[in-house]
Tab-separated table of C-alpha atoms and ligand atoms in Angstrom:
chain	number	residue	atom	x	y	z
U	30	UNK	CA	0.000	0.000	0.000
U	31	UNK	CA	1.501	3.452	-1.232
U	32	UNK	CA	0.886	6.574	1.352
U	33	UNK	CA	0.788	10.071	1.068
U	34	UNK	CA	2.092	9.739	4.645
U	35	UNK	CA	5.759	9.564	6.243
U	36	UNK	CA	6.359	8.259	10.277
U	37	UNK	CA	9.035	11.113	11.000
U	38	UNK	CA	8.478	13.658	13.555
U	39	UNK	CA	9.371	16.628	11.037
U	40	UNK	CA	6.718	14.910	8.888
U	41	UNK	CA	4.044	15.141	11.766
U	42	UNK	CA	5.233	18.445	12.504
U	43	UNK	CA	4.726	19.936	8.604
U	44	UNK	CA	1.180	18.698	8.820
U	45	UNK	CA	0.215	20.544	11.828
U	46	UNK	CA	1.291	23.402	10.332
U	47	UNK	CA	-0.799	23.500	7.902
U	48	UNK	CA	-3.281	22.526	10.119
U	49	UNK	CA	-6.104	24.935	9.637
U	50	UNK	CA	-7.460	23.725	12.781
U	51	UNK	CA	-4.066	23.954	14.661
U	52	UNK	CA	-5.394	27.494	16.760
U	53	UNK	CA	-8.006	25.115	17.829
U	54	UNK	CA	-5.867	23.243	19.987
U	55	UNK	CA	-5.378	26.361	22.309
U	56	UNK	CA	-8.868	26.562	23.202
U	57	UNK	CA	-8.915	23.838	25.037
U	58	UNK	CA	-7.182	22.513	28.622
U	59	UNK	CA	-4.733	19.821	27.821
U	60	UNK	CA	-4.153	17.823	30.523
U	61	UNK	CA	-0.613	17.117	31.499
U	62	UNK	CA	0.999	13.855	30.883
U	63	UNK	CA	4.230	12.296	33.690
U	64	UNK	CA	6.400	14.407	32.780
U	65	UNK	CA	4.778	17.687	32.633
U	66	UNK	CA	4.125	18.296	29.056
U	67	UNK	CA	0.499	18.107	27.442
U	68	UNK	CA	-0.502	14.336	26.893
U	69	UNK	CA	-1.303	12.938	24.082
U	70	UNK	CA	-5.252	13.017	24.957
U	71	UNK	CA	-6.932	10.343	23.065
U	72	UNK	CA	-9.937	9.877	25.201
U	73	UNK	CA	-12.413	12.297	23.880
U	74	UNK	CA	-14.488	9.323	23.111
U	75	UNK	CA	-14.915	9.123	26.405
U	76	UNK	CA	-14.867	12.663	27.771
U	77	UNK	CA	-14.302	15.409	25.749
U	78	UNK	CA	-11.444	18.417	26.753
U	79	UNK	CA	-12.574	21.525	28.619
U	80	UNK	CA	-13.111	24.341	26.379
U	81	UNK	CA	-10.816	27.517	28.102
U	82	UNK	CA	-14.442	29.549	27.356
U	83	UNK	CA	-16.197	26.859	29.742
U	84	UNK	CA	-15.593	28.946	32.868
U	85	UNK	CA	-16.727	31.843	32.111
U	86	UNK	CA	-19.955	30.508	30.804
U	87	UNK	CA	-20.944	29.110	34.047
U	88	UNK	CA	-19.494	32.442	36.059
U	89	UNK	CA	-21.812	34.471	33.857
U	90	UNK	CA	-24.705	32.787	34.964
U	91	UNK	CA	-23.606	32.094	38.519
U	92	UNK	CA	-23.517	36.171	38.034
U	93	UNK	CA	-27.372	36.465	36.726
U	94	UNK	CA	-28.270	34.256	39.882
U	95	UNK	CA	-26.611	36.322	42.405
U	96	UNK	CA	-27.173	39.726	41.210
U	97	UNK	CA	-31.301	38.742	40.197
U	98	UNK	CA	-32.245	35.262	41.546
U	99	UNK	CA	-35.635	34.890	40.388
U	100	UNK	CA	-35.641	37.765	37.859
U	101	UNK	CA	-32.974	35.902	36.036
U	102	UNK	CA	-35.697	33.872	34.157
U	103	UNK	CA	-36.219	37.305	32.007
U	104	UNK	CA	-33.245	39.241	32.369
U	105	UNK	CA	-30.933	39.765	29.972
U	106	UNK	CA	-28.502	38.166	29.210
U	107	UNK	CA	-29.341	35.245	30.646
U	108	UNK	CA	-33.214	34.497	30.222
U	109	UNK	CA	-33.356	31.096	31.800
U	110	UNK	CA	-36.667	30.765	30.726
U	111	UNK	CA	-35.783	30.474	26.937
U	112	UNK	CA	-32.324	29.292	27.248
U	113	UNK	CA	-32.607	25.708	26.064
U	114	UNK	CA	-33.659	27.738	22.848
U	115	UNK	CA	-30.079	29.044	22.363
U	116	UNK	CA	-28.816	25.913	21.876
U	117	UNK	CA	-31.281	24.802	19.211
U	118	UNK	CA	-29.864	26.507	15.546
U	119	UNK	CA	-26.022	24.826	16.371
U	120	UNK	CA	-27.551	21.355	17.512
U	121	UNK	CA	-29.992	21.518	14.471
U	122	UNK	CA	-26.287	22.466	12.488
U	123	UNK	CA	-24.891	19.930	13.779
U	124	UNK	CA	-26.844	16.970	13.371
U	125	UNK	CA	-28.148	18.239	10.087
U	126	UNK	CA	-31.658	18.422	11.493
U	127	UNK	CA	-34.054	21.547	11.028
U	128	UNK	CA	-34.553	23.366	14.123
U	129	UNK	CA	-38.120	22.160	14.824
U	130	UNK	CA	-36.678	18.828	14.661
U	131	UNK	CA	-33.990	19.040	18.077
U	132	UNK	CA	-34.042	20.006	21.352
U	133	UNK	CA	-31.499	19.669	24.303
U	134	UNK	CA	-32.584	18.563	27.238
U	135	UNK	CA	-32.239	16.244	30.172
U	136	UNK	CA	-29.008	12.745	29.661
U	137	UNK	CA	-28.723	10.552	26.977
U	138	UNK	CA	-30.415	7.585	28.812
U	139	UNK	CA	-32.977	9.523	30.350
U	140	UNK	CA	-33.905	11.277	26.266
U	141	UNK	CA	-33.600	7.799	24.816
U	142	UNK	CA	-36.532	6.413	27.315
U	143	UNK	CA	-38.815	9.469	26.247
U	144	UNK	CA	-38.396	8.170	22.534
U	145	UNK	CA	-39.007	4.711	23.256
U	146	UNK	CA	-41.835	5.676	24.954
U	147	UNK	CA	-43.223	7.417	21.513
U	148	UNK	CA	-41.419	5.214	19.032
U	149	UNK	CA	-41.368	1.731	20.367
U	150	UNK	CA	-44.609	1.084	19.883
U	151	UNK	CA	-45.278	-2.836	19.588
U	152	UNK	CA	-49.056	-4.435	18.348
U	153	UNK	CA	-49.718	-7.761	17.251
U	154	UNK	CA	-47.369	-9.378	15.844
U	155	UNK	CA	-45.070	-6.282	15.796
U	156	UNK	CA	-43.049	-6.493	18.429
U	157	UNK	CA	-39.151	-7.127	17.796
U	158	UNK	CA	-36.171	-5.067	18.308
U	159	UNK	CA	-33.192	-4.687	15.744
U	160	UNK	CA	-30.257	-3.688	17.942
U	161	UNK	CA	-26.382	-3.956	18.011
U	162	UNK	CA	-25.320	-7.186	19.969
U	163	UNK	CA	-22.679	-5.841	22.970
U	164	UNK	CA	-24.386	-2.190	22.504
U	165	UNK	CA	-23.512	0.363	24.658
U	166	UNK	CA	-24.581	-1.014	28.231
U	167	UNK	CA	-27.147	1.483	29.145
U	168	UNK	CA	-28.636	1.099	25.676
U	169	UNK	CA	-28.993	-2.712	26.361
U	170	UNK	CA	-30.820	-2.046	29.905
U	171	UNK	CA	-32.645	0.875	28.087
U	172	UNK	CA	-34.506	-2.003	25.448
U	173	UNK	CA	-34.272	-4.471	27.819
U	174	UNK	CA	-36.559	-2.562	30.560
U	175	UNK	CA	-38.747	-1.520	27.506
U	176	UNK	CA	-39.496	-4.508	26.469
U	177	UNK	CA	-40.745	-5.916	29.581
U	178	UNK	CA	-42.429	-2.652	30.125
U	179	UNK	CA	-45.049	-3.876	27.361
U	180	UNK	CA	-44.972	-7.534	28.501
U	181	UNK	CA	-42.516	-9.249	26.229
U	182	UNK	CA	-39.423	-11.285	27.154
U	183	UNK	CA	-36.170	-9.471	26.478
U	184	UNK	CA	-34.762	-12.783	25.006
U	185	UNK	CA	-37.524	-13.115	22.904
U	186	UNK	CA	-38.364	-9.428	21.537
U	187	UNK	CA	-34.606	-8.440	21.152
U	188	UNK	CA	-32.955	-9.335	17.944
U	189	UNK	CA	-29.456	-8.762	18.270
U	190	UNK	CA	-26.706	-8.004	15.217
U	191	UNK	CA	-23.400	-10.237	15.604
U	192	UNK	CA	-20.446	-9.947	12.983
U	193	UNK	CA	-20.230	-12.754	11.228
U	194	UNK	CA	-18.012	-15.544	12.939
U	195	UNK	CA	-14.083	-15.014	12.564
U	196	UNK	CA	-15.401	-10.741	11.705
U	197	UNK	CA	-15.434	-7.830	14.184
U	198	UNK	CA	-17.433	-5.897	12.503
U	199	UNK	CA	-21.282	-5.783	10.709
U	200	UNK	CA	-21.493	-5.614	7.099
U	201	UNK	CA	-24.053	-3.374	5.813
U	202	UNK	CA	-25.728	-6.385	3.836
U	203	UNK	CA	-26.363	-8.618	6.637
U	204	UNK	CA	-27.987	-5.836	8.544
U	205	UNK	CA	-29.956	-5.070	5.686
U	206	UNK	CA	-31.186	-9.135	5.446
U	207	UNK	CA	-31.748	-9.201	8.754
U	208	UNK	CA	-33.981	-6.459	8.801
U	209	UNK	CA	-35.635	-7.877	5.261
U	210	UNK	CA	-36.163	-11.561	7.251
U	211	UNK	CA	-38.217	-10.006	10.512
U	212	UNK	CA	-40.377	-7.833	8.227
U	213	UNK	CA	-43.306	-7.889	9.619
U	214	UNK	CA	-42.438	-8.842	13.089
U	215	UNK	CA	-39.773	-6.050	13.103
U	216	UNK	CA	-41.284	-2.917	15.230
U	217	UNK	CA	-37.951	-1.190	15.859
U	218	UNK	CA	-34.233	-0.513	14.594
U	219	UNK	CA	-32.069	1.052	17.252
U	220	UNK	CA	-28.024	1.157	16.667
U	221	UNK	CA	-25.324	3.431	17.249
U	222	UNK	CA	-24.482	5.987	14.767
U	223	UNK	CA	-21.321	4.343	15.714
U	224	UNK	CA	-20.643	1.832	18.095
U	225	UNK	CA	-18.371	2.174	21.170
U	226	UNK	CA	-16.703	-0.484	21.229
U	227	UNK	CA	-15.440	-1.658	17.571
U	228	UNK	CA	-15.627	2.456	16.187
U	229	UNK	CA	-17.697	1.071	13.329
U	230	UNK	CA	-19.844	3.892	11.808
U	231	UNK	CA	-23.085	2.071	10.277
U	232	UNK	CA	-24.632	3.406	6.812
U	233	UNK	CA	-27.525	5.019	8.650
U	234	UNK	CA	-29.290	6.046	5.431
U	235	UNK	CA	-29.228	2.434	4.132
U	236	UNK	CA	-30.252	1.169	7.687
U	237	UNK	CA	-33.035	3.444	8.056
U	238	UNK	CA	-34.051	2.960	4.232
U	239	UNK	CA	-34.213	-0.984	5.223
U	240	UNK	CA	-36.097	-0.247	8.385
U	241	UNK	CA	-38.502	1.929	6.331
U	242	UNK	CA	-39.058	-0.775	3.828
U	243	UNK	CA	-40.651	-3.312	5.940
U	244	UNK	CA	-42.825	-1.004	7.945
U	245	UNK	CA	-40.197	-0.245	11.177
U	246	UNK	CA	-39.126	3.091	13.301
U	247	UNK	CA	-35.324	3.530	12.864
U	248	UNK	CA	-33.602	5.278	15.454
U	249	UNK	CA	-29.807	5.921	16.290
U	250	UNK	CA	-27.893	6.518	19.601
U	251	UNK	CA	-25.671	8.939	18.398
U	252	UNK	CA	-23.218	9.380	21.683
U	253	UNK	CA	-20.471	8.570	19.323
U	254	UNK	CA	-21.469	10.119	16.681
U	255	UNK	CA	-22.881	13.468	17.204
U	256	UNK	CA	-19.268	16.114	16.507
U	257	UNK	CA	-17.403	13.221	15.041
U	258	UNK	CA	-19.412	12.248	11.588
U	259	UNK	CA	-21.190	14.649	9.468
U	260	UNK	CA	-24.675	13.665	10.230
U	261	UNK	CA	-27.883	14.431	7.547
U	262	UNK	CA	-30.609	13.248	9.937
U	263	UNK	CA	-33.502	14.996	8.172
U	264	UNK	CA	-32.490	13.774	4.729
U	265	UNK	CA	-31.530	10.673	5.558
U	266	UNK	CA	-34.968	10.360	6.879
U	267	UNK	CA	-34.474	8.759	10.865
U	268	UNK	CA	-37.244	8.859	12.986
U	269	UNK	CA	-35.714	9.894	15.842
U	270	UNK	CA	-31.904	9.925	17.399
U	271	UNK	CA	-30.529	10.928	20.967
U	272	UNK	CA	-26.896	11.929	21.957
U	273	UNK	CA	-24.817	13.024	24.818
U	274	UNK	CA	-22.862	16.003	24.919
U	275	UNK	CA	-19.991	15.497	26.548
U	276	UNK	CA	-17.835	13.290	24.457
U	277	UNK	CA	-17.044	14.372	21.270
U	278	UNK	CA	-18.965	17.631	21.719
U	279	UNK	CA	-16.976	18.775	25.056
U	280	UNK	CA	-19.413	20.537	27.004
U	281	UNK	CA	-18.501	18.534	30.546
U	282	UNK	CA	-19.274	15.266	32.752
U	283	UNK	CA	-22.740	13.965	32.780
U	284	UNK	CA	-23.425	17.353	30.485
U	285	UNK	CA	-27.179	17.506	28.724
U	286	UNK	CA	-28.295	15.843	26.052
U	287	UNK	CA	-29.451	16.242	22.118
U	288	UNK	CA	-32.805	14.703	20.492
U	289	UNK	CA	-33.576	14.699	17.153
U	290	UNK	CA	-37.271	13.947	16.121
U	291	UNK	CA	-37.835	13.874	12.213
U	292	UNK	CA	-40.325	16.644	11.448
U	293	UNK	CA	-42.840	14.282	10.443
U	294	UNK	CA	-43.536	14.232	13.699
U	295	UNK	CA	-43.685	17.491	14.590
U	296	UNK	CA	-47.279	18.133	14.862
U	297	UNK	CA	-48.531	14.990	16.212
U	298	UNK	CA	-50.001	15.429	19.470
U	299	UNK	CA	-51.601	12.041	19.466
U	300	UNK	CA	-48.034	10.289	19.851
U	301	UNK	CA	-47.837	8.939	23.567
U	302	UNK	CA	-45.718	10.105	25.205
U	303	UNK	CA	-44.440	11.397	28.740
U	304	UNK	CA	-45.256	14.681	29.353
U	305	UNK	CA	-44.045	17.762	31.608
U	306	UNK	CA	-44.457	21.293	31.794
U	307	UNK	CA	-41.548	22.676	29.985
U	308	UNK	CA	-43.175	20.020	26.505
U	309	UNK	CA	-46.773	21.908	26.866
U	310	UNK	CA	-47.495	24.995	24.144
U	311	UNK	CA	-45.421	27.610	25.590
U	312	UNK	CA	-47.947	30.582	24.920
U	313	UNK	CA	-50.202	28.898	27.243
U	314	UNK	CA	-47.635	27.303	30.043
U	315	UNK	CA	-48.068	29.369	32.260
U	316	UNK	CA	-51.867	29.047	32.064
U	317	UNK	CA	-50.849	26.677	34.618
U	318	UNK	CA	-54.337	24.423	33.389
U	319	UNK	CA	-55.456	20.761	33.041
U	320	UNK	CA	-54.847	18.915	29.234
U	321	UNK	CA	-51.226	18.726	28.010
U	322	UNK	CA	-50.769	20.213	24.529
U	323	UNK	CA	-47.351	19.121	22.932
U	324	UNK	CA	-44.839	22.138	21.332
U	325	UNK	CA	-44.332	21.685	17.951
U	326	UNK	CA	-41.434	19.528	17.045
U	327	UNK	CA	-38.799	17.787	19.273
U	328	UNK	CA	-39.398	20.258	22.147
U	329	UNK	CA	-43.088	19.144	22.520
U	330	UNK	CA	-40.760	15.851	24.361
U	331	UNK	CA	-39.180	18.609	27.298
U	332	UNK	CA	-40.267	17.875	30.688
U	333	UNK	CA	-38.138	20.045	32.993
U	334	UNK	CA	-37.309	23.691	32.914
U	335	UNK	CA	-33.780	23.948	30.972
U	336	UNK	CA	-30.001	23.189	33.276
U	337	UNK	CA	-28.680	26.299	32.560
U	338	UNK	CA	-25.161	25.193	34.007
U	339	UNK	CA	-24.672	22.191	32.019
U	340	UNK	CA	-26.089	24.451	28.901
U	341	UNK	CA	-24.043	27.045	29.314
U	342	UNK	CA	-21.018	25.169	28.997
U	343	UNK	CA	-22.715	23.402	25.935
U	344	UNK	CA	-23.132	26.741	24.113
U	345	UNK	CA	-19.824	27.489	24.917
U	346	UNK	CA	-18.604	24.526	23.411
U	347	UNK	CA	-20.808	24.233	20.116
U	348	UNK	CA	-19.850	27.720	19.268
U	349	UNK	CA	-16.349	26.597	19.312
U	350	UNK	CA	-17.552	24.177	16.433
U	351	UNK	CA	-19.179	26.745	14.748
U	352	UNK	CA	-16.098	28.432	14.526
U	353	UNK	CA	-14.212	26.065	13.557
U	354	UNK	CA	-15.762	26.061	10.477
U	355	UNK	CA	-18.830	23.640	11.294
U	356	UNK	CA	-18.642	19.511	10.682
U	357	UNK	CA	-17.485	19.738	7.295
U	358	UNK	CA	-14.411	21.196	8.935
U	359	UNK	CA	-13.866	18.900	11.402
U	360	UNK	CA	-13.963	15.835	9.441
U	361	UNK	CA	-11.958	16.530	6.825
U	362	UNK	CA	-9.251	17.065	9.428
U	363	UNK	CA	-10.411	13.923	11.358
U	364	UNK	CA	-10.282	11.369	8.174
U	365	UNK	CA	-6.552	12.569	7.572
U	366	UNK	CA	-5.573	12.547	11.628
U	367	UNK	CA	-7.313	8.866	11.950
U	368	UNK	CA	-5.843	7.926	8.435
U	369	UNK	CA	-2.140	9.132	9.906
U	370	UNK	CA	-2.792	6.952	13.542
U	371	UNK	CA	-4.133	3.775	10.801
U	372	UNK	CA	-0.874	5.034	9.270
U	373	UNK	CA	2.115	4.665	11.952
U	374	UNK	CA	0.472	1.965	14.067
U	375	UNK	CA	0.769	-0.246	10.759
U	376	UNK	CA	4.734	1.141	10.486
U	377	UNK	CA	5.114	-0.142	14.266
U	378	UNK	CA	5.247	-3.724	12.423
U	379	UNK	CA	3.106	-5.598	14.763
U	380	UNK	CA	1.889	-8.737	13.867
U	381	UNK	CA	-2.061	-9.388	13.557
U	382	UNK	CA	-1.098	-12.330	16.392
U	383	UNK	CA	-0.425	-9.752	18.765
U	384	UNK	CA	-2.427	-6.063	17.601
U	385	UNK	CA	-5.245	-5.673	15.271
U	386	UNK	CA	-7.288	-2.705	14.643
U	387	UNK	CA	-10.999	-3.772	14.592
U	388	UNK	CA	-12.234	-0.938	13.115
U	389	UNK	CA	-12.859	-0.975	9.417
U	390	UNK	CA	-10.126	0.847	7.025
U	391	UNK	CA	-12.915	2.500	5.070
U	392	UNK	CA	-12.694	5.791	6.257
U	393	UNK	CA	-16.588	5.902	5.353
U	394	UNK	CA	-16.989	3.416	8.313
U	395	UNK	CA	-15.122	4.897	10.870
U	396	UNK	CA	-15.151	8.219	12.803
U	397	UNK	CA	-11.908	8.875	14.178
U	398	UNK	CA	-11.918	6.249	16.856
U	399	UNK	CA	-9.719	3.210	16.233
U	400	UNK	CA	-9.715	-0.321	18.465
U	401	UNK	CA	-7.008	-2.255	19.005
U	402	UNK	CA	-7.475	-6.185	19.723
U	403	UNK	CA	-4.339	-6.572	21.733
U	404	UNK	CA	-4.009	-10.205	21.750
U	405	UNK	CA	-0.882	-10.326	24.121
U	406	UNK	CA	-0.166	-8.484	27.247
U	407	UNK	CA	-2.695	-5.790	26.396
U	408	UNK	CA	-3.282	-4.044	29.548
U	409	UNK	CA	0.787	-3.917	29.696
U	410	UNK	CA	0.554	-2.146	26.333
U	411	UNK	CA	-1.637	-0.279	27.465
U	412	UNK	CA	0.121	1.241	30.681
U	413	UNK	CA	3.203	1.518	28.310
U	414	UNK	CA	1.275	3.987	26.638
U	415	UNK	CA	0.097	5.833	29.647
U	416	UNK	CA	4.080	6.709	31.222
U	417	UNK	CA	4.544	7.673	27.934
U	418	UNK	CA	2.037	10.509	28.151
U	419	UNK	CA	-0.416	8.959	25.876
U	420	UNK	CA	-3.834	8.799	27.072
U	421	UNK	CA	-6.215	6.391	25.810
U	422	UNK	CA	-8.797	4.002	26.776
U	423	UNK	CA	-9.070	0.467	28.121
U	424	UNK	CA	-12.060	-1.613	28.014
U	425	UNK	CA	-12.003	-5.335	29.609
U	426	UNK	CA	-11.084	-7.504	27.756
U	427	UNK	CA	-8.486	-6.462	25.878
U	428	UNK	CA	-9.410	-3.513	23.525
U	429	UNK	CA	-7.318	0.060	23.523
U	430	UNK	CA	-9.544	2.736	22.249
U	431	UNK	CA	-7.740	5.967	20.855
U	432	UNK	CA	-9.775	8.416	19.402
U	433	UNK	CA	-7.483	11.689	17.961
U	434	UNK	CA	-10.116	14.451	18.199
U	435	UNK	CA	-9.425	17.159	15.436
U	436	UNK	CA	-10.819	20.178	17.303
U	437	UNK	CA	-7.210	19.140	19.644
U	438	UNK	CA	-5.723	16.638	18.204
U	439	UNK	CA	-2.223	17.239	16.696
U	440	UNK	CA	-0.746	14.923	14.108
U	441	UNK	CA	2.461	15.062	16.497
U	442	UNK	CA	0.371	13.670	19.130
U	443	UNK	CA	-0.606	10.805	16.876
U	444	UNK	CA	3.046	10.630	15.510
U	445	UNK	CA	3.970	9.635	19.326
U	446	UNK	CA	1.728	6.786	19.872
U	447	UNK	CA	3.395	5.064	16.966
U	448	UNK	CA	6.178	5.868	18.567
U	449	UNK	CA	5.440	4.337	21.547
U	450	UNK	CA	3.781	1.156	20.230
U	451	UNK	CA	7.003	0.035	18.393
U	452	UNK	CA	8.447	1.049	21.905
U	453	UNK	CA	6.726	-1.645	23.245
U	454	UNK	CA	6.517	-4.067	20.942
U	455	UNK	CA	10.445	-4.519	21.646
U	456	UNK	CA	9.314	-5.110	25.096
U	457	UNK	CA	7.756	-7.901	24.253
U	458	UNK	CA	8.466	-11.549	25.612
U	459	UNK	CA	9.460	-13.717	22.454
U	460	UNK	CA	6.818	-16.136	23.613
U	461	UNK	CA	4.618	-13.482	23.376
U	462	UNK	CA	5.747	-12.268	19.739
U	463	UNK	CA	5.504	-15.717	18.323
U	464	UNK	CA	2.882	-16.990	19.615
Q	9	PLP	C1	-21.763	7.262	26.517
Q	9	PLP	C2	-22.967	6.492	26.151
Q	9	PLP	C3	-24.084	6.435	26.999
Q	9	PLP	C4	-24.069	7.113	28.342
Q	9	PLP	O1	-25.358	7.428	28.753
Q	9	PLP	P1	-25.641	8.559	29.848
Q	9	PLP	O2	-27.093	8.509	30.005
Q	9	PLP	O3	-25.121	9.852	29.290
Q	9	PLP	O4	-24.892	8.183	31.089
Q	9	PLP	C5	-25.174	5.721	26.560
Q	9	PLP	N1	-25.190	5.087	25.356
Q	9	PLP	C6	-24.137	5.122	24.537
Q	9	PLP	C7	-24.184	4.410	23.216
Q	9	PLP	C8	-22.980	5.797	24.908
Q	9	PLP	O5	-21.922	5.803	24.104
């Protein structure tokens, strides 16, 4: 295989600078690695970096609160009361949703409950779920609790995707036949825009085209997705999607949540659904009366008054991708960045015996998230990596996930965990190496 690529440090070095993203990099805390200088922070899979603008989001509103308590509802600049609305134009922007069609409100587990509620919606012989097998745990509670909710076994009622034996991966096909072959029986797709433990991004058009086809809702989990893929939710025609905000999108621990609900949807009141007061027609809420009438659109699903502190450090942090020049931007950085990491971790020379990257090579199936199947001495590899400054992600049994985020992200930093894996792989016992 020919590259446009080279694994030399002055190499790594050139293509930062012509990094248009580089000055992106300095709007963030990086956190320090053993010996003082910025790690190489490859966890924002997991928990995104704080934006240096995060701060003095939350200050401004602690301000509103102590200078007007009460009156900060209506006060500018804050207005509490329509703050959730702030965040709606970026989220739409970045999801590629109209604005009718997404709201943020409440966590991801919470928001993907209030969906089910609407969109799972079993009769008859309708029942089944399509889902990922080894989801995302709280997605796998999430269906499993639904399910039961309406009387079905879990065992039963839950169809779940495996790759095919000797594969890591699902191929678009077999998801497509599987789909096809529950027909009628199949009430509901749900998958992850891309899926936390391989990295493999799914062809949600085709999915959702195949979920269409034999009469099922298709929606995605989009925690991994959402500020990592360029995402066409309205045209690609999902019913509905939910995502967290605090990986790839930065905005904090346990930070709020994004829904997308395809307009289609946007003026049926007759959905079910679980209702609060912050969902009812908001030039009558404070009507305070009996009868619930749904808002327009995804926010007719709000329950609660808005978290301003979480949201404020979410509008902090979606500007920043606004600025940046939007998700165009950012993944035509992150194909090259993830392309350079595919790059030097093949130069490290490791055999397939010991390291394998499980994520597919088609950039078209990836974000920029790769897993490595460490079949020897993982977790040593692992806490190789982590003296060395390089902070990635272990998940039992023996996966690494690194995930070079292009808003921070520097092509040096990926340069260095090549580096460091062909460190290692000297390291290794020759048992180990031929076995
Ligand atoms: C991160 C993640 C979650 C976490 O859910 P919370 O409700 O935010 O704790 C759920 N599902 C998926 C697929 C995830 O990646």
């Amino acid at each position: 295989m020919t590259s446009a690529f080279q694994n030399t440090l002055d190499f790594a070095r050139q293509l930062d600078a012509q990094d248009a993203l580089r000055p992106f990099r300095d709007r963030f805390h990086l956190p320090p690695g053993p010996d003082g200088q910025p790690a190489a922070y490859m966890c924002g899979n997991s928990l995104g970096l704080m934006p240096k603008t995060a701060r003095a989001a939350v200050e401004a509103e602690f301000q509103s609160w102590e200078e007007h308590a009460v009156e900060g509802h209506f006060r500018e600049p804050s207005q509490w009361m329509h703050y959730h609305q702030t965040l709606t134009e970026a989220s739409a922007r970045l999801v590629g949703a109209k604005p009718v069609e997404v709201v943020v409100m409440n966590n991801l587990t919470v928001n993907l409950h209030l969906l089910l509620i609407s969109f799972y919606r079993p009769a008859g012989r309708r029942y089944k779920v399509l889902m990922e097998g080894g989801a995302f745990p709280s997605d796998q509670y999430a269906l499993e609790s639904q399910v039961k909710l309406h009387g079905y076994q879990p065992d039963d009622a839950i169809v779940e995707l495996l790759p095919r034996p000797g594969e890591h991966t699902l191929r678009t096909a077999d998801i497509e036949a599987r789909i096809q072959a529950l027909g009628e029986e199949l009430a509901l797709v749900i998958l992850g825009g891309v899926n936390y433990y391989t990295g493999q991004a799914f062809d949600m058009p085709a999915i959702t085209r195949a979920g269409h086809a034999v009469g099922a809702v298709v929606g995605f989990d989009l925690a991994h997705a959402a500020g990592n893929l360029l995402l066409h939710l309205h045209d690609w025609d999902v019913d509905f999607a939910c995502w967290c905000s605090y990986k790839y999108l930065n905005s904090g621990p346990g930070g709020t949540s994004g829904v997308f609900v395809h307009e289609r949807f946007a003026n049926r009141p007759d959905l079910p659904r679980l209702a609060g007061w912050w969902g009812h027609d908001a030039t009558v809420r404070f009507q305070m009366k009996k009868g619930f009438q749904p808002m327009p659109g995804a926010a007719g699903w709000q329950l609660s008054n808005a978290q301003i502190f979480p949201m404020a450090i979410h509008r902090a942090a979606l500007a920043i991708v606004d600025e940046a020049g939007g998700m165009q931007e950012l993944r035509r950085k992150s194909e090259q960045l993830t392309g350079y990491l595919e790059y030097v971790l093949h130069a490290a020379g490791l055999p397939a015996e010991v390291l394998e990257i499980i994520t597919p090579a088609d950039p078209a199936q990836r974000g920029c998230q790769l897993s490595l199947l460490v079949h020897q001495q993982g977790r040593q590899l692992f806490d190789f990596l982590s003296e060395r400054g390089i902070m990635a992600d272990w998940r039992e049994p023996n996966v690494i996930r690194i995930s070079p985020v292009p808003l921070y992200n520097s092509f040096e930093d990926v340069w260095r965990i090549g580096q460091a894996v062909a460190a290692w792989t000297t390291t290794l016992t020759p048992a180990a190496a031929n076995q």
